[in-house]
Short mmCIF file of C-alpha atoms in Angstrom, two decimals:
data_model
loop_
_atom_site.label_atom_id
_atom_site.label_comp_id
_atom_site.label_asym_id
_atom_site.label_seq_id
_atom_site.Cartn_x
_atom_site.Cartn_y
_atom_site.Cartn_z
CA MET Q 30 -70.99 51.86 8.44
CA ALA Q 31 -68.93 50.07 11.09
CA LEU Q 32 -71.24 47.09 10.86
CA ARG Q 33 -70.95 47.07 7.06
CA ILE Q 34 -67.13 47.13 7.24
CA ALA Q 35 -67.14 44.36 9.82
CA ALA Q 36 -69.47 42.29 7.64
CA THR Q 37 -67.26 42.82 4.60
CA LYS Q 38 -64.17 41.72 6.52
CA SER Q 39 -66.06 38.68 7.78
CA LEU Q 40 -67.14 37.79 4.24
CA ARG Q 41 -63.59 38.11 2.94
CA ALA Q 42 -62.31 35.91 5.71
CA SER Q 43 -65.04 33.36 5.03
CA THR Q 44 -64.29 33.39 1.29
CA THR Q 45 -60.57 32.94 1.90
CA ALA Q 46 -61.23 30.04 4.25
CA SER Q 47 -63.61 28.49 1.69
CA VAL Q 48 -61.00 28.74 -1.08
CA SER Q 49 -58.41 27.22 1.24
CA ARG Q 50 -60.74 24.33 2.09
CA ARG Q 51 -61.43 23.67 -1.60
CA ALA Q 52 -57.71 23.69 -2.35
CA PHE Q 53 -57.08 20.94 0.17
CA SER Q 54 -60.41 19.08 0.07
CA SER Q 55 -59.18 16.78 -2.69
CA LEU Q 56 -55.80 15.55 -1.52
CA ASP Q 57 -54.69 13.95 -4.74
CA ARG Q 58 -51.07 12.79 -4.88
CA MET Q 59 -51.16 12.06 -1.16
CA GLN Q 60 -48.03 10.31 0.12
CA THR Q 61 -47.71 8.18 3.24
CA LYS Q 62 -46.28 9.38 6.53
CA GLU Q 63 -43.71 6.61 6.23
CA ASN Q 64 -42.56 7.96 2.88
CA TYR Q 65 -42.34 11.48 4.30
CA GLU Q 66 -40.17 10.26 7.17
CA ALA Q 67 -38.00 8.19 4.82
CA VAL Q 68 -37.22 11.25 2.69
CA LEU Q 69 -36.23 13.30 5.73
CA GLN Q 70 -34.14 10.43 7.06
CA LYS Q 71 -32.28 10.16 3.75
CA PHE Q 72 -31.44 13.87 3.92
CA ALA Q 73 -30.27 13.40 7.51
CA GLU Q 74 -28.03 10.47 6.63
CA ILE Q 75 -26.56 11.61 3.29
CA ARG Q 76 -26.57 15.39 3.95
CA ALA Q 77 -25.61 16.48 0.42
CA CYS Q 78 -27.71 16.94 -2.71
CA ALA Q 79 -26.51 17.31 -6.30
CA VAL Q 80 -28.44 20.20 -7.88
CA LEU Q 81 -28.29 20.14 -11.67
CA ARG Q 82 -29.06 22.74 -14.30
CA THR Q 83 -27.87 22.16 -17.85
CA PRO Q 84 -28.48 24.24 -20.99
CA THR Q 85 -29.22 21.14 -23.08
CA SER Q 86 -31.31 18.03 -22.53
CA GLU Q 87 -28.52 15.79 -23.78
CA ALA Q 88 -26.07 16.89 -21.08
CA CYS Q 89 -28.48 16.39 -18.19
CA PRO Q 90 -28.46 12.59 -17.70
CA LYS Q 91 -24.72 12.35 -18.36
CA ALA Q 92 -23.88 15.02 -15.80
CA MET Q 93 -26.18 13.57 -13.13
CA GLN Q 94 -24.88 10.08 -13.76
CA ALA Q 95 -21.36 11.38 -13.16
CA ALA Q 96 -22.41 12.89 -9.82
CA ILE Q 97 -23.96 9.57 -8.78
CA ASP Q 98 -20.86 7.70 -9.89
CA GLY Q 99 -18.88 10.04 -7.64
CA GLY Q 100 -20.96 9.17 -4.59
CA PHE Q 101 -24.11 11.33 -4.49
CA LYS Q 102 -27.27 9.62 -3.25
CA ILE Q 103 -29.64 12.61 -3.41
CA CYS Q 104 -30.24 14.36 -6.73
CA GLU Q 105 -32.28 17.40 -7.73
CA PHE Q 106 -33.33 18.00 -11.33
CA THR Q 107 -34.39 21.61 -11.94
CA LEU Q 108 -37.22 22.72 -14.19
CA THR Q 109 -34.88 25.15 -15.95
CA THR Q 110 -33.25 22.12 -17.60
CA PRO Q 111 -34.81 21.03 -20.92
CA ASP Q 112 -36.84 17.81 -20.54
CA CYS Q 113 -36.24 17.92 -16.79
CA LEU Q 114 -39.22 15.75 -15.84
CA ASP Q 115 -38.39 13.09 -18.43
CA HIS Q 116 -34.88 12.75 -17.03
CA LEU Q 117 -36.19 12.76 -13.46
CA ALA Q 118 -38.60 9.94 -14.29
CA ASP Q 119 -35.81 7.90 -15.90
CA PHE Q 120 -33.52 8.24 -12.89
CA ARG Q 121 -36.33 7.49 -10.43
CA GLN Q 122 -37.04 4.25 -12.27
CA LYS Q 123 -33.37 3.36 -12.55
CA TYR Q 124 -32.35 4.10 -8.95
CA ASP Q 125 -35.58 3.77 -6.97
CA GLY Q 126 -34.71 2.87 -3.37
CA ASP Q 127 -31.03 3.71 -3.77
CA VAL Q 128 -30.68 7.27 -5.06
CA MET Q 129 -33.39 9.74 -4.01
CA VAL Q 130 -34.52 12.13 -6.74
CA GLY Q 131 -36.36 15.42 -6.42
CA CYS Q 132 -37.37 18.43 -8.48
CA GLY Q 133 -36.33 22.05 -8.07
CA THR Q 134 -37.29 25.50 -9.38
CA ILE Q 135 -40.90 24.70 -8.52
CA LEU Q 136 -42.86 27.96 -8.66
CA ASN Q 137 -46.48 26.89 -8.13
CA THR Q 138 -48.65 23.94 -7.18
CA GLU Q 139 -49.11 22.99 -10.84
CA ASP Q 140 -45.34 22.55 -11.14
CA ALA Q 141 -45.40 20.47 -7.97
CA GLU Q 142 -48.15 18.23 -9.34
CA LYS Q 143 -46.22 17.54 -12.54
CA ALA Q 144 -43.04 16.83 -10.59
CA ILE Q 145 -44.77 14.35 -8.28
CA ASP Q 146 -46.41 12.66 -11.27
CA ALA Q 147 -42.94 12.24 -12.81
CA GLY Q 148 -41.70 10.52 -9.66
CA SER Q 149 -40.16 13.34 -7.65
CA GLU Q 150 -39.64 12.35 -4.01
CA PHE Q 151 -39.27 15.91 -2.72
CA ILE Q 152 -39.99 19.46 -3.89
CA ILE Q 153 -37.58 22.40 -3.92
CA THR Q 154 -38.59 26.03 -4.51
CA PRO Q 155 -36.20 28.92 -5.26
CA VAL Q 156 -38.14 31.33 -3.01
CA MET Q 157 -40.53 31.12 -0.07
CA LEU Q 158 -43.92 30.17 -1.56
CA PRO Q 159 -46.50 29.49 1.20
CA ASP Q 160 -49.04 27.96 -1.19
CA VAL Q 161 -46.56 25.35 -2.44
CA ILE Q 162 -45.32 24.60 1.08
CA GLU Q 163 -48.86 24.10 2.38
CA TRP Q 164 -49.86 22.02 -0.66
CA CYS Q 165 -46.93 19.70 0.01
CA ALA Q 166 -47.44 19.59 3.78
CA ALA Q 167 -51.08 18.56 3.34
CA ARG Q 168 -49.92 15.61 1.20
CA ASN Q 169 -46.95 14.40 3.26
CA ILE Q 170 -44.52 15.66 0.60
CA VAL Q 171 -41.23 17.11 1.80
CA CYS Q 172 -40.87 20.69 0.55
CA VAL Q 173 -37.60 22.60 0.89
CA PRO Q 174 -38.34 26.27 0.11
CA GLY Q 175 -35.76 28.89 -0.76
CA CYS Q 176 -35.20 31.54 1.92
CA GLN Q 177 -32.73 34.40 2.29
CA THR Q 178 -33.30 35.79 5.79
CA PRO Q 179 -33.95 34.37 9.27
CA THR Q 180 -37.49 35.70 9.01
CA GLU Q 181 -38.13 33.79 5.79
CA LEU Q 182 -36.59 30.65 7.27
CA VAL Q 183 -38.93 30.84 10.26
CA ASN Q 184 -41.97 31.59 8.08
CA ALA Q 185 -41.16 28.60 5.87
CA TYR Q 186 -40.96 26.42 8.97
CA ARG Q 187 -44.29 27.76 10.28
CA HIS Q 188 -45.99 27.02 6.96
CA GLY Q 189 -44.88 23.40 7.17
CA ALA Q 190 -41.43 23.10 5.58
CA PRO Q 191 -39.32 20.56 7.52
CA LEU Q 192 -36.12 21.72 5.75
CA GLN Q 193 -35.39 25.30 4.76
CA LYS Q 194 -33.17 26.07 1.78
CA LEU Q 195 -30.78 28.99 2.25
CA PHE Q 196 -30.58 30.63 -1.18
CA PRO Q 197 -28.70 32.44 -2.44
CA GLY Q 198 -25.60 32.34 -0.26
CA VAL Q 199 -25.10 34.94 2.44
CA ALA Q 200 -22.06 36.80 3.72
CA GLY Q 201 -20.52 34.91 6.60
CA GLY Q 202 -21.07 31.47 5.08
CA PRO Q 203 -20.86 28.68 7.70
CA MET Q 204 -20.64 31.18 10.56
CA TRP Q 205 -23.93 32.79 9.47
CA VAL Q 206 -25.54 29.36 9.58
CA LYS Q 207 -24.05 28.76 13.02
CA ALA Q 208 -25.41 32.04 14.38
CA VAL Q 209 -28.92 31.49 13.01
CA SER Q 210 -29.01 27.82 14.01
CA SER Q 211 -27.97 28.72 17.55
CA ALA Q 212 -30.62 31.41 17.90
CA LEU Q 213 -33.34 29.39 16.13
CA PRO Q 214 -32.49 25.76 16.93
CA PHE Q 215 -35.78 24.37 15.58
CA LEU Q 216 -34.70 25.24 12.00
CA SER Q 217 -33.06 22.70 9.68
CA ILE Q 218 -31.13 24.82 7.21
CA ASN Q 219 -30.02 23.62 3.78
CA PRO Q 220 -27.52 26.05 2.20
CA THR Q 221 -27.60 25.71 -1.58
CA SER Q 222 -25.45 28.58 -2.72
CA GLY Q 223 -21.97 29.45 -1.58
CA VAL Q 224 -21.28 25.76 -0.88
CA ASP Q 225 -18.24 24.43 -2.74
CA LEU Q 226 -16.07 21.33 -2.93
CA ASP Q 227 -14.01 22.35 0.10
CA ASN Q 228 -16.43 23.98 2.54
CA ALA Q 229 -19.41 21.59 2.38
CA GLY Q 230 -18.27 19.84 5.55
CA GLU Q 231 -17.75 23.16 7.32
CA TYR Q 232 -21.36 24.15 6.71
CA LEU Q 233 -22.49 20.88 8.27
CA LYS Q 234 -20.15 21.24 11.25
CA HIS Q 235 -21.56 24.71 11.90
CA GLY Q 236 -25.21 23.72 12.06
CA ALA Q 237 -26.47 23.09 8.53
CA ALA Q 238 -28.76 20.08 8.25
CA SER Q 239 -27.62 19.37 4.71
CA VAL Q 240 -26.14 21.18 1.72
CA GLY Q 241 -26.82 21.51 -2.00
CA LEU Q 242 -24.06 21.61 -4.61
CA VAL Q 243 -24.70 23.42 -7.87
CA ALA Q 244 -22.02 25.07 -10.06
CA PRO Q 245 -18.98 23.95 -8.02
CA LEU Q 246 -20.06 20.36 -8.64
CA PHE Q 247 -21.39 20.77 -12.16
CA THR Q 248 -18.88 23.32 -13.43
CA PRO Q 249 -19.91 25.13 -16.63
CA GLU Q 250 -16.62 24.12 -18.23
CA ALA Q 251 -17.18 20.42 -17.55
CA ILE Q 252 -20.75 20.62 -18.83
CA ALA Q 253 -19.68 22.46 -21.99
CA THR Q 254 -16.86 20.06 -22.83
CA GLY Q 255 -18.59 16.89 -21.68
CA ASP Q 256 -15.94 16.20 -19.06
CA TRP Q 257 -18.04 13.79 -17.00
CA ASP Q 258 -14.96 12.36 -15.31
CA GLN Q 259 -14.27 15.78 -13.78
CA ILE Q 260 -17.79 15.97 -12.40
CA ALA Q 261 -17.39 12.51 -10.87
CA LYS Q 262 -14.11 13.66 -9.26
CA ASN Q 263 -15.83 16.78 -7.94
CA ALA Q 264 -18.58 14.63 -6.45
CA GLU Q 265 -16.09 12.31 -4.80
CA LYS Q 266 -14.28 15.27 -3.24
CA VAL Q 267 -17.51 16.72 -1.84
CA MET Q 268 -18.68 13.45 -0.36
CA ASN Q 269 -15.27 12.86 1.22
CA ASN Q 270 -15.75 16.18 3.04
CA VAL Q 271 -19.35 15.42 4.02
CA ARG Q 272 -19.22 11.81 5.22
CA PRO Q 273 -16.84 12.34 8.18
CA VAL Q 274 -19.29 14.80 9.77
CA GLY Q 275 -21.80 12.01 10.27
CA PRO Q 276 -25.62 11.98 10.24
CA TYR Q 277 -27.76 14.96 11.15
CA ILE Q 278 -29.74 14.68 14.37
CA ARG Q 279 -33.27 15.43 13.24
CA LYS Q 280 -35.43 17.87 15.18
#
């Protein structure tokens, strides 16, 4: 019986390894190491990403254009936005080499494939998804997975995520990031909830590698009324708080 159990465990392990090998044997959508490094360097230099969700397709490009006009150089289109990938592709073509565009709310490798095909330069997940992280890591694609606890942040790092998204926000704000960054200095934390127009710089000063701006940048009121000028003003205020902190020293 013991031998049978051992054999079964061995077979399961072998099957799992075989599936894993098949998953990565055909590395379609492979990116270059240089591209991977360029994406990380852009995050390190700019340190702030505009994260957009809109209830209508029509509002999406207008809102993101306003954020870019206000100074943002990194933009994330989320799959919860209607026609997200079409808008992402348009902005990638329009701003290629100037503004870096990525895709968020990625929940599986199929989502990641579609995002990369549309021109996404990085992948963001709302939660810690090892299969997506490993799929990206095998292809030199920067993946920034959503994490809530120090344990999840470390696990994301171990699976191959060079940046770790802190989502949703945690009590303690910048001081929480400082405590975790001090204890786990190999992490590069990207808070993307709880960051507003005034405290973005504080997060960076207290150890965050970069930050993501969602509702405080793209306020529901501005989206609903089409007040793109207000979004541009919000973006300008954020970037004025971020730029003085300077570049992030990559790890």
